[in-house]
Amino acid sequence: TWQRMTKRFDTVLKETLAETNADRLVILSHSQGTTIAAYGLGLLVVDGQRPKDPPSKFRLITMGSPIDHLYRYYMPDRYTLCDTRNADIQWLNLYRIDDFIGTRIDGSNTMSPRNVCIGLGGHTDYWNDPKAVGELVALLMPTVSRSPV
């Protein structure tokens, strides 16, 4: 169920932060996992409930996300993005033009990811796509020079 999935995400997030004492957090997610991550990080309101304020200094990377194309399109009153103007957030959304599930996330005037179309390839294997890897490297290691992909 939705509650079990989001509770599990929250437990892993809390334990990871407690064990590592990290000052930054990077979450990579794909497909349904993008909605769980966005909700668990406090970016997505579901049924009028927001779990918490977003942690500071985190990066969310979503790939093949159904947040706009399915969830917010068919259930706009149930799924809304949060006001995160004062949070230290970088959100990168990678999508493919022929992905029938995951598309760009248009967001709102208060929260919108940086959307990057990485071409063709459908809904699977984002992790192995050289264009996706190039975008991840650029976000996570901006001082590393990128070779053309």
PDB file of N, CA, C and O in Angstrom, residues 49-129:
ATOM      1  N   GLN A  49      -2.154  15.887   2.502  1.00  0.00           N
ATOM      2  CA  GLN A  49      -1.191  15.653   3.574  1.00  0.00           C
ATOM      3  C   GLN A  49       0.234  15.750   3.054  1.00  0.00           C
ATOM      4  O   GLN A  49       0.579  15.153   2.038  1.00  0.00           O
ATOM      5  N   ARG A  50       1.029  16.521   3.763  1.00  0.00           N
ATOM      6  CA  ARG A  50       2.459  16.641   3.475  1.00  0.00           C
ATOM      7  C   ARG A  50       3.187  16.028   4.659  1.00  0.00           C
ATOM      8  O   ARG A  50       2.937  16.410   5.804  1.00  0.00           O
ATOM      9  N   PRO A  51       4.086  15.076   4.432  1.00  0.00           N
ATOM     10  CA  PRO A  51       4.676  14.365   5.555  1.00  0.00           C
ATOM     11  C   PRO A  51       5.548  15.228   6.453  1.00  0.00           C
ATOM     12  O   PRO A  51       5.584  15.046   7.660  1.00  0.00           O
ATOM     13  N   LYS A  52       6.275  16.185   5.879  1.00  0.00           N
ATOM     14  CA  LYS A  52       7.194  16.998   6.667  1.00  0.00           C
ATOM     15  C   LYS A  52       7.778  18.084   5.780  1.00  0.00           C
ATOM     16  O   LYS A  52       7.575  18.092   4.577  1.00  0.00           O
ATOM     17  N   ASP A  53       8.535  18.979   6.391  1.00  0.00           N
ATOM     18  CA  ASP A  53       9.275  19.955   5.597  1.00  0.00           C
ATOM     19  C   ASP A  53      10.456  19.237   4.957  1.00  0.00           C
ATOM     20  O   ASP A  53      11.011  18.303   5.550  1.00  0.00           O
ATOM     21  N   PRO A  54      10.855  19.677   3.763  1.00  0.00           N
ATOM     22  CA  PRO A  54      11.983  19.007   3.113  1.00  0.00           C
ATOM     23  C   PRO A  54      13.286  19.211   3.888  1.00  0.00           C
ATOM     24  O   PRO A  54      13.489  20.260   4.478  1.00  0.00           O
ATOM     25  N   PRO A  55      14.171  18.190   3.899  1.00  0.00           N
ATOM     26  CA  PRO A  55      15.474  18.379   4.532  1.00  0.00           C
ATOM     27  C   PRO A  55      16.284  19.388   3.728  1.00  0.00           C
ATOM     28  O   PRO A  55      16.036  19.582   2.541  1.00  0.00           O
ATOM     29  N   SER A  56      17.231  20.023   4.376  1.00  0.00           N
ATOM     30  CA  SER A  56      18.020  21.010   3.640  1.00  0.00           C
ATOM     31  C   SER A  56      19.105  20.322   2.822  1.00  0.00           C
ATOM     32  O   SER A  56      19.502  19.193   3.111  1.00  0.00           O
ATOM     33  N   LYS A  57      19.555  21.007   1.796  1.00  0.00           N
ATOM     34  CA  LYS A  57      20.655  20.562   0.936  1.00  0.00           C
ATOM     35  C   LYS A  57      20.465  19.154   0.391  1.00  0.00           C
ATOM     36  O   LYS A  57      21.247  18.257   0.676  1.00  0.00           O
ATOM     37  N   PHE A  58      19.438  18.966  -0.369  1.00  0.00           N
ATOM     38  CA  PHE A  58      19.318  17.670  -1.000  1.00  0.00           C
ATOM     39  C   PHE A  58      19.073  17.810  -2.490  1.00  0.00           C
ATOM     40  O   PHE A  58      18.662  18.851  -2.978  1.00  0.00           O
ATOM     41  N   ARG A  59      19.381  16.736  -3.180  1.00  0.00           N
ATOM     42  CA  ARG A  59      19.166  16.663  -4.617  1.00  0.00           C
ATOM     43  C   ARG A  59      18.270  15.468  -4.890  1.00  0.00           C
ATOM     44  O   ARG A  59      18.513  14.377  -4.401  1.00  0.00           O
ATOM     45  N   LEU A  60      17.240  15.716  -5.659  1.00  0.00           N
ATOM     46  CA  LEU A  60      16.334  14.658  -6.062  1.00  0.00           C
ATOM     47  C   LEU A  60      16.480  14.483  -7.568  1.00  0.00           C
ATOM     48  O   LEU A  60      16.385  15.453  -8.316  1.00  0.00           O
ATOM     49  N   ILE A  61      16.726  13.256  -7.981  1.00  0.00           N
ATOM     50  CA  ILE A  61      16.831  12.943  -9.400  1.00  0.00           C
ATOM     51  C   ILE A  61      15.725  11.953  -9.713  1.00  0.00           C
ATOM     52  O   ILE A  61      15.666  10.864  -9.133  1.00  0.00           O
ATOM     53  N   THR A  62      14.819  12.376 -10.589  1.00  0.00           N
ATOM     54  CA  THR A  62      13.717  11.514 -10.989  1.00  0.00           C
ATOM     55  C   THR A  62      13.893  11.144 -12.457  1.00  0.00           C
ATOM     56  O   THR A  62      14.326  11.957 -13.262  1.00  0.00           O
ATOM     57  N   MET A  63      13.562   9.901 -12.777  1.00  0.00           N
ATOM     58  CA  MET A  63      13.675   9.402 -14.142  1.00  0.00           C
ATOM     59  C   MET A  63      12.405   8.638 -14.490  1.00  0.00           C
ATOM     60  O   MET A  63      11.977   7.777 -13.729  1.00  0.00           O
ATOM     61  N   GLY A  64      11.812   8.976 -15.623  1.00  0.00           N
ATOM     62  CA  GLY A  64      10.597   8.290 -16.030  1.00  0.00           C
ATOM     63  C   GLY A  64       9.468   8.475 -15.037  1.00  0.00           C
ATOM     64  O   GLY A  64       8.738   7.538 -14.722  1.00  0.00           O
ATOM     65  N   SER A  65       9.288   9.700 -14.562  1.00  0.00           N
ATOM     66  CA  SER A  65       8.324   9.973 -13.499  1.00  0.00           C
ATOM     67  C   SER A  65       6.895  10.151 -14.011  1.00  0.00           C
ATOM     68  O   SER A  65       6.643  10.951 -14.907  1.00  0.00           O
ATOM     69  N   PRO A  66       5.937   9.445 -13.385  1.00  0.00           N
ATOM     70  CA  PRO A  66       4.532   9.605 -13.750  1.00  0.00           C
ATOM     71  C   PRO A  66       3.823  10.717 -12.965  1.00  0.00           C
ATOM     72  O   PRO A  66       2.603  10.833 -13.039  1.00  0.00           O
ATOM     73  N   ILE A  67       4.569  11.543 -12.216  1.00  0.00           N
ATOM     74  CA  ILE A  67       3.936  12.545 -11.349  1.00  0.00           C
ATOM     75  C   ILE A  67       2.973  13.447 -12.130  1.00  0.00           C
ATOM     76  O   ILE A  67       1.836  13.639 -11.717  1.00  0.00           O
ATOM     77  N   ASP A  68       3.410  14.013 -13.236  1.00  0.00           N
ATOM     78  CA  ASP A  68       2.523  14.901 -14.001  1.00  0.00           C
ATOM     79  C   ASP A  68       1.629  14.143 -14.979  1.00  0.00           C
ATOM     80  O   ASP A  68       0.433  14.373 -15.034  1.00  0.00           O
ATOM     81  N   HIS A  69       2.227  13.259 -15.759  1.00  0.00           N
ATOM     82  CA  HIS A  69       1.538  12.593 -16.860  1.00  0.00           C
ATOM     83  C   HIS A  69       0.382  11.710 -16.389  1.00  0.00           C
ATOM     84  O   HIS A  69      -0.641  11.609 -17.071  1.00  0.00           O
ATOM     85  N   LEU A  70       0.531  11.100 -15.228  1.00  0.00           N
ATOM     86  CA  LEU A  70      -0.526  10.228 -14.723  1.00  0.00           C
ATOM     87  C   LEU A  70      -1.154  10.765 -13.436  1.00  0.00           C
ATOM     88  O   LEU A  70      -2.345  11.059 -13.398  1.00  0.00           O
ATOM     89  N   TYR A  71      -0.378  10.894 -12.388  1.00  0.00           N
ATOM     90  CA  TYR A  71      -0.927  11.246 -11.070  1.00  0.00           C
ATOM     91  C   TYR A  71      -1.615  12.616 -11.063  1.00  0.00           C
ATOM     92  O   TYR A  71      -2.768  12.722 -10.665  1.00  0.00           O
ATOM     93  N   ARG A  72      -0.893  13.647 -11.439  1.00  0.00           N
ATOM     94  CA  ARG A  72      -1.471  14.990 -11.356  1.00  0.00           C
ATOM     95  C   ARG A  72      -2.470  15.249 -12.486  1.00  0.00           C
ATOM     96  O   ARG A  72      -3.348  16.090 -12.344  1.00  0.00           O
ATOM     97  N   TYR A  73      -2.356  14.537 -13.588  1.00  0.00           N
ATOM     98  CA  TYR A  73      -3.301  14.721 -14.694  1.00  0.00           C
ATOM     99  C   TYR A  73      -4.662  14.118 -14.349  1.00  0.00           C
ATOM    100  O   TYR A  73      -5.698  14.753 -14.513  1.00  0.00           O
ATOM    101  N   TYR A  74      -4.647  12.866 -13.879  1.00  0.00           N
ATOM    102  CA  TYR A  74      -5.906  12.178 -13.607  1.00  0.00           C
ATOM    103  C   TYR A  74      -6.468  12.449 -12.211  1.00  0.00           C
ATOM    104  O   TYR A  74      -7.646  12.245 -11.967  1.00  0.00           O
ATOM    105  N   MET A  75      -5.600  12.864 -11.286  1.00  0.00           N
ATOM    106  CA  MET A  75      -6.049  13.125  -9.915  1.00  0.00           C
ATOM    107  C   MET A  75      -5.476  14.463  -9.430  1.00  0.00           C
ATOM    108  O   MET A  75      -4.727  14.505  -8.458  1.00  0.00           O
ATOM    109  N   PRO A  76      -5.802  15.565 -10.091  1.00  0.00           N
ATOM    110  CA  PRO A  76      -5.170  16.851  -9.762  1.00  0.00           C
ATOM    111  C   PRO A  76      -5.456  17.335  -8.341  1.00  0.00           C
ATOM    112  O   PRO A  76      -4.631  18.048  -7.765  1.00  0.00           O
ATOM    113  N   ASP A  77      -6.592  16.955  -7.785  1.00  0.00           N
ATOM    114  CA  ASP A  77      -6.896  17.378  -6.426  1.00  0.00           C
ATOM    115  C   ASP A  77      -6.176  16.534  -5.380  1.00  0.00           C
ATOM    116  O   ASP A  77      -6.053  16.934  -4.232  1.00  0.00           O
ATOM    117  N   ARG A  78      -5.713  15.383  -5.805  1.00  0.00           N
ATOM    118  CA  ARG A  78      -5.073  14.458  -4.867  1.00  0.00           C
ATOM    119  C   ARG A  78      -3.560  14.652  -4.794  1.00  0.00           C
ATOM    120  O   ARG A  78      -2.954  14.426  -3.760  1.00  0.00           O
ATOM    121  N   TYR A  79      -2.930  15.050  -5.896  1.00  0.00           N
ATOM    122  CA  TYR A  79      -1.474  15.186  -5.937  1.00  0.00           C
ATOM    123  C   TYR A  79      -1.096  16.607  -6.330  1.00  0.00           C
ATOM    124  O   TYR A  79      -1.371  17.045  -7.441  1.00  0.00           O
ATOM    125  N   THR A  80      -0.447  17.318  -5.422  1.00  0.00           N
ATOM    126  CA  THR A  80       0.018  18.675  -5.714  1.00  0.00           C
ATOM    127  C   THR A  80       1.460  18.819  -5.232  1.00  0.00           C
ATOM    128  O   THR A  80       1.882  18.141  -4.299  1.00  0.00           O
ATOM    129  N   LEU A  81       2.191  19.712  -5.869  1.00  0.00           N
ATOM    130  CA  LEU A  81       3.567  19.967  -5.441  1.00  0.00           C
ATOM    131  C   LEU A  81       3.577  21.040  -4.361  1.00  0.00           C
ATOM    132  O   LEU A  81       2.730  21.923  -4.340  1.00  0.00           O
ATOM    133  N   CYS A  82       4.557  20.967  -3.474  1.00  0.00           N
ATOM    134  CA  CYS A  82       4.639  21.866  -2.321  1.00  0.00           C
ATOM    135  C   CYS A  82       5.371  23.156  -2.656  1.00  0.00           C
ATOM    136  O   CYS A  82       6.142  23.224  -3.601  1.00  0.00           O
ATOM    137  N   ASP A  83       5.166  24.129  -1.813  1.00  0.00           N
ATOM    138  CA  ASP A  83       5.903  25.381  -1.891  1.00  0.00           C
ATOM    139  C   ASP A  83       7.269  25.151  -1.252  1.00  0.00           C
ATOM    140  O   ASP A  83       7.380  24.928  -0.059  1.00  0.00           O
ATOM    141  N   THR A  84       8.309  25.169  -2.063  1.00  0.00           N
ATOM    142  CA  THR A  84       9.655  24.909  -1.556  1.00  0.00           C
ATOM    143  C   THR A  84      10.603  26.055  -1.904  1.00  0.00           C
ATOM    144  O   THR A  84      11.799  25.856  -2.015  1.00  0.00           O
ATOM    145  N   ARG A  85      10.058  27.250  -2.055  1.00  0.00           N
ATOM    146  CA  ARG A  85      10.901  28.379  -2.447  1.00  0.00           C
ATOM    147  C   ARG A  85      12.024  28.656  -1.459  1.00  0.00           C
ATOM    148  O   ARG A  85      13.070  29.147  -1.835  1.00  0.00           O
ATOM    149  N   ASN A  86      11.828  28.337  -0.184  1.00  0.00           N
ATOM    150  CA  ASN A  86      12.843  28.632   0.821  1.00  0.00           C
ATOM    151  C   ASN A  86      13.741  27.438   1.135  1.00  0.00           C
ATOM    152  O   ASN A  86      14.596  27.522   2.000  1.00  0.00           O
ATOM    153  N   ALA A  87      13.552  26.331   0.463  1.00  0.00           N
ATOM    154  CA  ALA A  87      14.360  25.135   0.722  1.00  0.00           C
ATOM    155  C   ALA A  87      15.558  25.087  -0.224  1.00  0.00           C
ATOM    156  O   ALA A  87      15.514  25.623  -1.325  1.00  0.00           O
ATOM    157  N   ASP A  88      16.615  24.440   0.219  1.00  0.00           N
ATOM    158  CA  ASP A  88      17.823  24.280  -0.586  1.00  0.00           C
ATOM    159  C   ASP A  88      17.710  22.965  -1.351  1.00  0.00           C
ATOM    160  O   ASP A  88      18.196  21.927  -0.909  1.00  0.00           O
ATOM    161  N   ILE A  89      17.031  23.020  -2.499  1.00  0.00           N
ATOM    162  CA  ILE A  89      16.699  21.815  -3.251  1.00  0.00           C
ATOM    163  C   ILE A  89      17.169  21.946  -4.692  1.00  0.00           C
ATOM    164  O   ILE A  89      16.998  22.982  -5.313  1.00  0.00           O
ATOM    165  N   GLN A  90      17.748  20.882  -5.200  1.00  0.00           N
ATOM    166  CA  GLN A  90      17.993  20.771  -6.636  1.00  0.00           C
ATOM    167  C   GLN A  90      17.262  19.523  -7.096  1.00  0.00           C
ATOM    168  O   GLN A  90      17.520  18.429  -6.593  1.00  0.00           O
ATOM    169  N   TRP A  91      16.338  19.699  -8.031  1.00  0.00           N
ATOM    170  CA  TRP A  91      15.553  18.575  -8.528  1.00  0.00           C
ATOM    171  C   TRP A  91      15.758  18.487 -10.028  1.00  0.00           C
ATOM    172  O   TRP A  91      15.444  19.410 -10.770  1.00  0.00           O
ATOM    173  N   LEU A  92      16.306  17.356 -10.465  1.00  0.00           N
ATOM    174  CA  LEU A  92      16.526  17.073 -11.880  1.00  0.00           C
ATOM    175  C   LEU A  92      15.571  15.973 -12.301  1.00  0.00           C
ATOM    176  O   LEU A  92      15.533  14.910 -11.674  1.00  0.00           O
ATOM    177  N   ASN A  93      14.788  16.228 -13.324  1.00  0.00           N
ATOM    178  CA  ASN A  93      13.874  15.223 -13.851  1.00  0.00           C
ATOM    179  C   ASN A  93      14.305  14.853 -15.264  1.00  0.00           C
ATOM    180  O   ASN A  93      14.288  15.686 -16.174  1.00  0.00           O
ATOM    181  N   LEU A  94      14.712  13.608 -15.461  1.00  0.00           N
ATOM    182  CA  LEU A  94      15.095  13.101 -16.770  1.00  0.00           C
ATOM    183  C   LEU A  94      13.918  12.323 -17.353  1.00  0.00           C
ATOM    184  O   LEU A  94      13.274  11.536 -16.652  1.00  0.00           O
ATOM    185  N   TYR A  95      13.660  12.571 -18.631  1.00  0.00           N
ATOM    186  CA  TYR A  95      12.569  11.846 -19.282  1.00  0.00           C
ATOM    187  C   TYR A  95      12.943  11.609 -20.738  1.00  0.00           C
ATOM    188  O   TYR A  95      13.884  12.197 -21.261  1.00  0.00           O
ATOM    189  N   ARG A  96      12.211  10.712 -21.358  1.00  0.00           N
ATOM    190  CA  ARG A  96      12.419  10.420 -22.783  1.00  0.00           C
ATOM    191  C   ARG A  96      11.153  10.772 -23.545  1.00  0.00           C
ATOM    192  O   ARG A  96      10.047  10.599 -23.049  1.00  0.00           O
ATOM    193  N   ILE A  97      11.347  11.210 -24.746  1.00  0.00           N
ATOM    194  CA  ILE A  97      10.229  11.655 -25.579  1.00  0.00           C
ATOM    195  C   ILE A  97       9.255  10.505 -25.873  1.00  0.00           C
ATOM    196  O   ILE A  97       8.056  10.730 -26.043  1.00  0.00           O
ATOM    197  N   ASP A  98       9.748   9.251 -25.877  1.00  0.00           N
ATOM    198  CA  ASP A  98       8.880   8.107 -26.157  1.00  0.00           C
ATOM    199  C   ASP A  98       8.549   7.284 -24.912  1.00  0.00           C
ATOM    200  O   ASP A  98       8.069   6.166 -25.006  1.00  0.00           O
ATOM    201  N   ASP A  99       8.780   7.841 -23.733  1.00  0.00           N
ATOM    202  CA  ASP A  99       8.422   7.165 -22.487  1.00  0.00           C
ATOM    203  C   ASP A  99       6.922   7.375 -22.274  1.00  0.00           C
ATOM    204  O   ASP A  99       6.464   8.491 -22.080  1.00  0.00           O
ATOM    205  N   PHE A 100       6.163   6.310 -22.291  1.00  0.00           N
ATOM    206  CA  PHE A 100       4.708   6.409 -22.187  1.00  0.00           C
ATOM    207  C   PHE A 100       4.233   6.590 -20.744  1.00  0.00           C
ATOM    208  O   PHE A 100       3.065   6.881 -20.514  1.00  0.00           O
ATOM    209  N   ILE A 101       5.129   6.441 -19.776  1.00  0.00           N
ATOM    210  CA  ILE A 101       4.764   6.604 -18.368  1.00  0.00           C
ATOM    211  C   ILE A 101       5.346   7.888 -17.802  1.00  0.00           C
ATOM    212  O   ILE A 101       4.653   8.669 -17.157  1.00  0.00           O
ATOM    213  N   GLY A 102       6.625   8.104 -18.013  1.00  0.00           N
ATOM    214  CA  GLY A 102       7.309   9.241 -17.415  1.00  0.00           C
ATOM    215  C   GLY A 102       7.558  10.369 -18.395  1.00  0.00           C
ATOM    216  O   GLY A 102       8.042  10.149 -19.496  1.00  0.00           O
ATOM    217  N   THR A 103       7.204  11.567 -17.985  1.00  0.00           N
ATOM    218  CA  THR A 103       7.386  12.739 -18.842  1.00  0.00           C
ATOM    219  C   THR A 103       7.968  13.875 -18.016  1.00  0.00           C
ATOM    220  O   THR A 103       8.378  13.692 -16.875  1.00  0.00           O
ATOM    221  N   ARG A 104       7.954  15.051 -18.593  1.00  0.00           N
ATOM    222  CA  ARG A 104       8.408  16.235 -17.856  1.00  0.00           C
ATOM    223  C   ARG A 104       7.441  16.514 -16.716  1.00  0.00           C
ATOM    224  O   ARG A 104       6.286  16.083 -16.762  1.00  0.00           O
ATOM    225  N   ILE A 105       7.935  17.216 -15.705  1.00  0.00           N
ATOM    226  CA  ILE A 105       7.104  17.607 -14.574  1.00  0.00           C
ATOM    227  C   ILE A 105       7.028  19.125 -14.611  1.00  0.00           C
ATOM    228  O   ILE A 105       8.027  19.800 -14.383  1.00  0.00           O
ATOM    229  N   ASP A 106       5.858  19.641 -14.938  1.00  0.00           N
ATOM    230  CA  ASP A 106       5.731  21.079 -15.101  1.00  0.00           C
ATOM    231  C   ASP A 106       5.635  21.824 -13.777  1.00  0.00           C
ATOM    232  O   ASP A 106       5.939  22.998 -13.704  1.00  0.00           O
ATOM    233  N   GLY A 107       5.238  21.164 -12.742  1.00  0.00           N
ATOM    234  CA  GLY A 107       5.251  21.791 -11.430  1.00  0.00           C
ATOM    235  C   GLY A 107       4.331  22.978 -11.327  1.00  0.00           C
ATOM    236  O   GLY A 107       3.239  23.015 -11.885  1.00  0.00           O
ATOM    237  N   SER A 108       4.805  23.984 -10.615  1.00  0.00           N
ATOM    238  CA  SER A 108       4.003  25.176 -10.363  1.00  0.00           C
ATOM    239  C   SER A 108       4.952  26.348 -10.195  1.00  0.00           C
ATOM    240  O   SER A 108       6.157  26.203 -10.352  1.00  0.00           O
ATOM    241  N   ASN A 109       4.417  27.480  -9.826  1.00  0.00           N
ATOM    242  CA  ASN A 109       5.292  28.629  -9.606  1.00  0.00           C
ATOM    243  C   ASN A 109       6.069  28.500  -8.302  1.00  0.00           C
ATOM    244  O   ASN A 109       6.952  29.294  -8.019  1.00  0.00           O
ATOM    245  N   THR A 110       5.763  27.503  -7.482  1.00  0.00           N
ATOM    246  CA  THR A 110       6.471  27.334  -6.220  1.00  0.00           C
ATOM    247  C   THR A 110       7.451  26.167  -6.229  1.00  0.00           C
ATOM    248  O   THR A 110       8.345  26.113  -5.419  1.00  0.00           O
ATOM    249  N   MET A 111       7.291  25.209  -7.145  1.00  0.00           N
ATOM    250  CA  MET A 111       8.206  24.070  -7.211  1.00  0.00           C
ATOM    251  C   MET A 111       8.165  23.484  -8.599  1.00  0.00           C
ATOM    252  O   MET A 111       7.114  23.107  -9.089  1.00  0.00           O
ATOM    253  N   SER A 112       9.296  23.422  -9.234  1.00  0.00           N
ATOM    254  CA  SER A 112       9.379  22.793 -10.533  1.00  0.00           C
ATOM    255  C   SER A 112      10.799  22.282 -10.732  1.00  0.00           C
ATOM    256  O   SER A 112      11.757  23.012 -10.498  1.00  0.00           O
ATOM    257  N   PRO A 113      10.940  21.034 -11.142  1.00  0.00           N
ATOM    258  CA  PRO A 113      12.284  20.513 -11.369  1.00  0.00           C
ATOM    259  C   PRO A 113      12.878  21.051 -12.674  1.00  0.00           C
ATOM    260  O   PRO A 113      12.158  21.601 -13.512  1.00  0.00           O
ATOM    261  N   ARG A 114      14.166  20.840 -12.831  1.00  0.00           N
ATOM    262  CA  ARG A 114      14.805  21.114 -14.126  1.00  0.00           C
ATOM    263  C   ARG A 114      14.567  19.865 -14.967  1.00  0.00           C
ATOM    264  O   ARG A 114      15.029  18.777 -14.635  1.00  0.00           O
ATOM    265  N   ASN A 115      13.786  20.013 -16.024  1.00  0.00           N
ATOM    266  CA  ASN A 115      13.443  18.897 -16.895  1.00  0.00           C
ATOM    267  C   ASN A 115      14.449  18.785 -18.026  1.00  0.00           C
ATOM    268  O   ASN A 115      14.746  19.779 -18.690  1.00  0.00           O
ATOM    269  N   VAL A 116      14.950  17.563 -18.259  1.00  0.00           N
ATOM    270  CA  VAL A 116      15.890  17.323 -19.348  1.00  0.00           C
ATOM    271  C   VAL A 116      15.422  16.106 -20.127  1.00  0.00           C
ATOM    272  O   VAL A 116      15.307  15.007 -19.584  1.00  0.00           O
ATOM    273  N   CYS A 117      15.135  16.321 -21.409  1.00  0.00           N
ATOM    274  CA  CYS A 117      14.771  15.213 -22.296  1.00  0.00           C
ATOM    275  C   CYS A 117      16.065  14.582 -22.808  1.00  0.00           C
ATOM    276  O   CYS A 117      16.925  15.279 -23.346  1.00  0.00           O
ATOM    277  N   ILE A 118      16.202  13.273 -22.624  1.00  0.00           N
ATOM    278  CA  ILE A 118      17.431  12.601 -23.050  1.00  0.00           C
ATOM    279  C   ILE A 118      17.216  11.769 -24.318  1.00  0.00           C
ATOM    280  O   ILE A 118      17.981  10.853 -24.594  1.00  0.00           O
ATOM    281  N   GLY A 119      16.200  12.114 -25.099  1.00  0.00           N
ATOM    282  CA  GLY A 119      16.001  11.458 -26.392  1.00  0.00           C
ATOM    283  C   GLY A 119      15.048  10.287 -26.335  1.00  0.00           C
ATOM    284  O   GLY A 119      14.030  10.318 -25.650  1.00  0.00           O
ATOM    285  N   LEU A 120      15.397   9.242 -27.080  1.00  0.00           N
ATOM    286  CA  LEU A 120      14.554   8.055 -27.213  1.00  0.00           C
ATOM    287  C   LEU A 120      15.069   6.934 -26.318  1.00  0.00           C
ATOM    288  O   LEU A 120      16.231   6.928 -25.926  1.00  0.00           O
ATOM    289  N   GLY A 121      14.190   5.960 -26.040  1.00  0.00           N
ATOM    290  CA  GLY A 121      14.625   4.802 -25.268  1.00  0.00           C
ATOM    291  C   GLY A 121      13.538   4.185 -24.409  1.00  0.00           C
ATOM    292  O   GLY A 121      13.787   3.224 -23.697  1.00  0.00           O
ATOM    293  N   GLY A 122      12.336   4.756 -24.447  1.00  0.00           N
ATOM    294  CA  GLY A 122      11.238   4.173 -23.684  1.00  0.00           C
ATOM    295  C   GLY A 122      11.360   4.408 -22.191  1.00  0.00           C
ATOM    296  O   GLY A 122      11.996   5.350 -21.733  1.00  0.00           O
ATOM    297  N   HIS A 123      10.755   3.516 -21.419  1.00  0.00           N
ATOM    298  CA  HIS A 123      10.627   3.714 -19.969  1.00  0.00           C
ATOM    299  C   HIS A 123      11.715   3.017 -19.147  1.00  0.00           C
ATOM    300  O   HIS A 123      11.870   3.303 -17.968  1.00  0.00           O
ATOM    301  N   THR A 124      12.473   2.123 -19.733  1.00  0.00           N
ATOM    302  CA  THR A 124      13.445   1.353 -18.947  1.00  0.00           C
ATOM    303  C   THR A 124      14.887   1.752 -19.269  1.00  0.00           C
ATOM    304  O   THR A 124      15.151   2.468 -20.233  1.00  0.00           O
ATOM    305  N   ASP A 125      15.798   1.270 -18.447  1.00  0.00           N
ATOM    306  CA  ASP A 125      17.252   1.427 -18.644  1.00  0.00           C
ATOM    307  C   ASP A 125      17.745   2.867 -18.641  1.00  0.00           C
ATOM    308  O   ASP A 125      18.740   3.188 -19.285  1.00  0.00           O
ATOM    309  N   TYR A 126      17.104   3.730 -17.890  1.00  0.00           N
ATOM    310  CA  TYR A 126      17.631   5.087 -17.730  1.00  0.00           C
ATOM    311  C   TYR A 126      19.041   5.039 -17.138  1.00  0.00           C
ATOM    312  O   TYR A 126      19.895   5.836 -17.486  1.00  0.00           O
ATOM    313  N   TRP A 127      19.260   4.104 -16.209  1.00  0.00           N
ATOM    314  CA  TRP A 127      20.542   4.008 -15.500  1.00  0.00           C
ATOM    315  C   TRP A 127      21.695   3.751 -16.459  1.00  0.00           C
ATOM    316  O   TRP A 127      22.827   4.111 -16.150  1.00  0.00           O
ATOM    317  N   ASN A 128      21.425   3.100 -17.589  1.00  0.00           N
ATOM    318  CA  ASN A 128      22.478   2.744 -18.537  1.00  0.00           C
ATOM    319  C   ASN A 128      22.596   3.706 -19.707  1.00  0.00           C
ATOM    320  O   ASN A 128      23.410   3.494 -20.593  1.00  0.00           O
ATOM    321  N   ASP A 129      21.793   4.734 -19.745  1.00  0.00           N
ATOM    322  CA  ASP A 129      21.785   5.675 -20.858  1.00  0.00           C
ATOM    323  C   ASP A 129      22.926   6.686 -20.685  1.00  0.00           C
ATOM    324  O   ASP A 129      22.983   7.399 -19.683  1.00  0.00           O
TER     325      ASP A 129
END
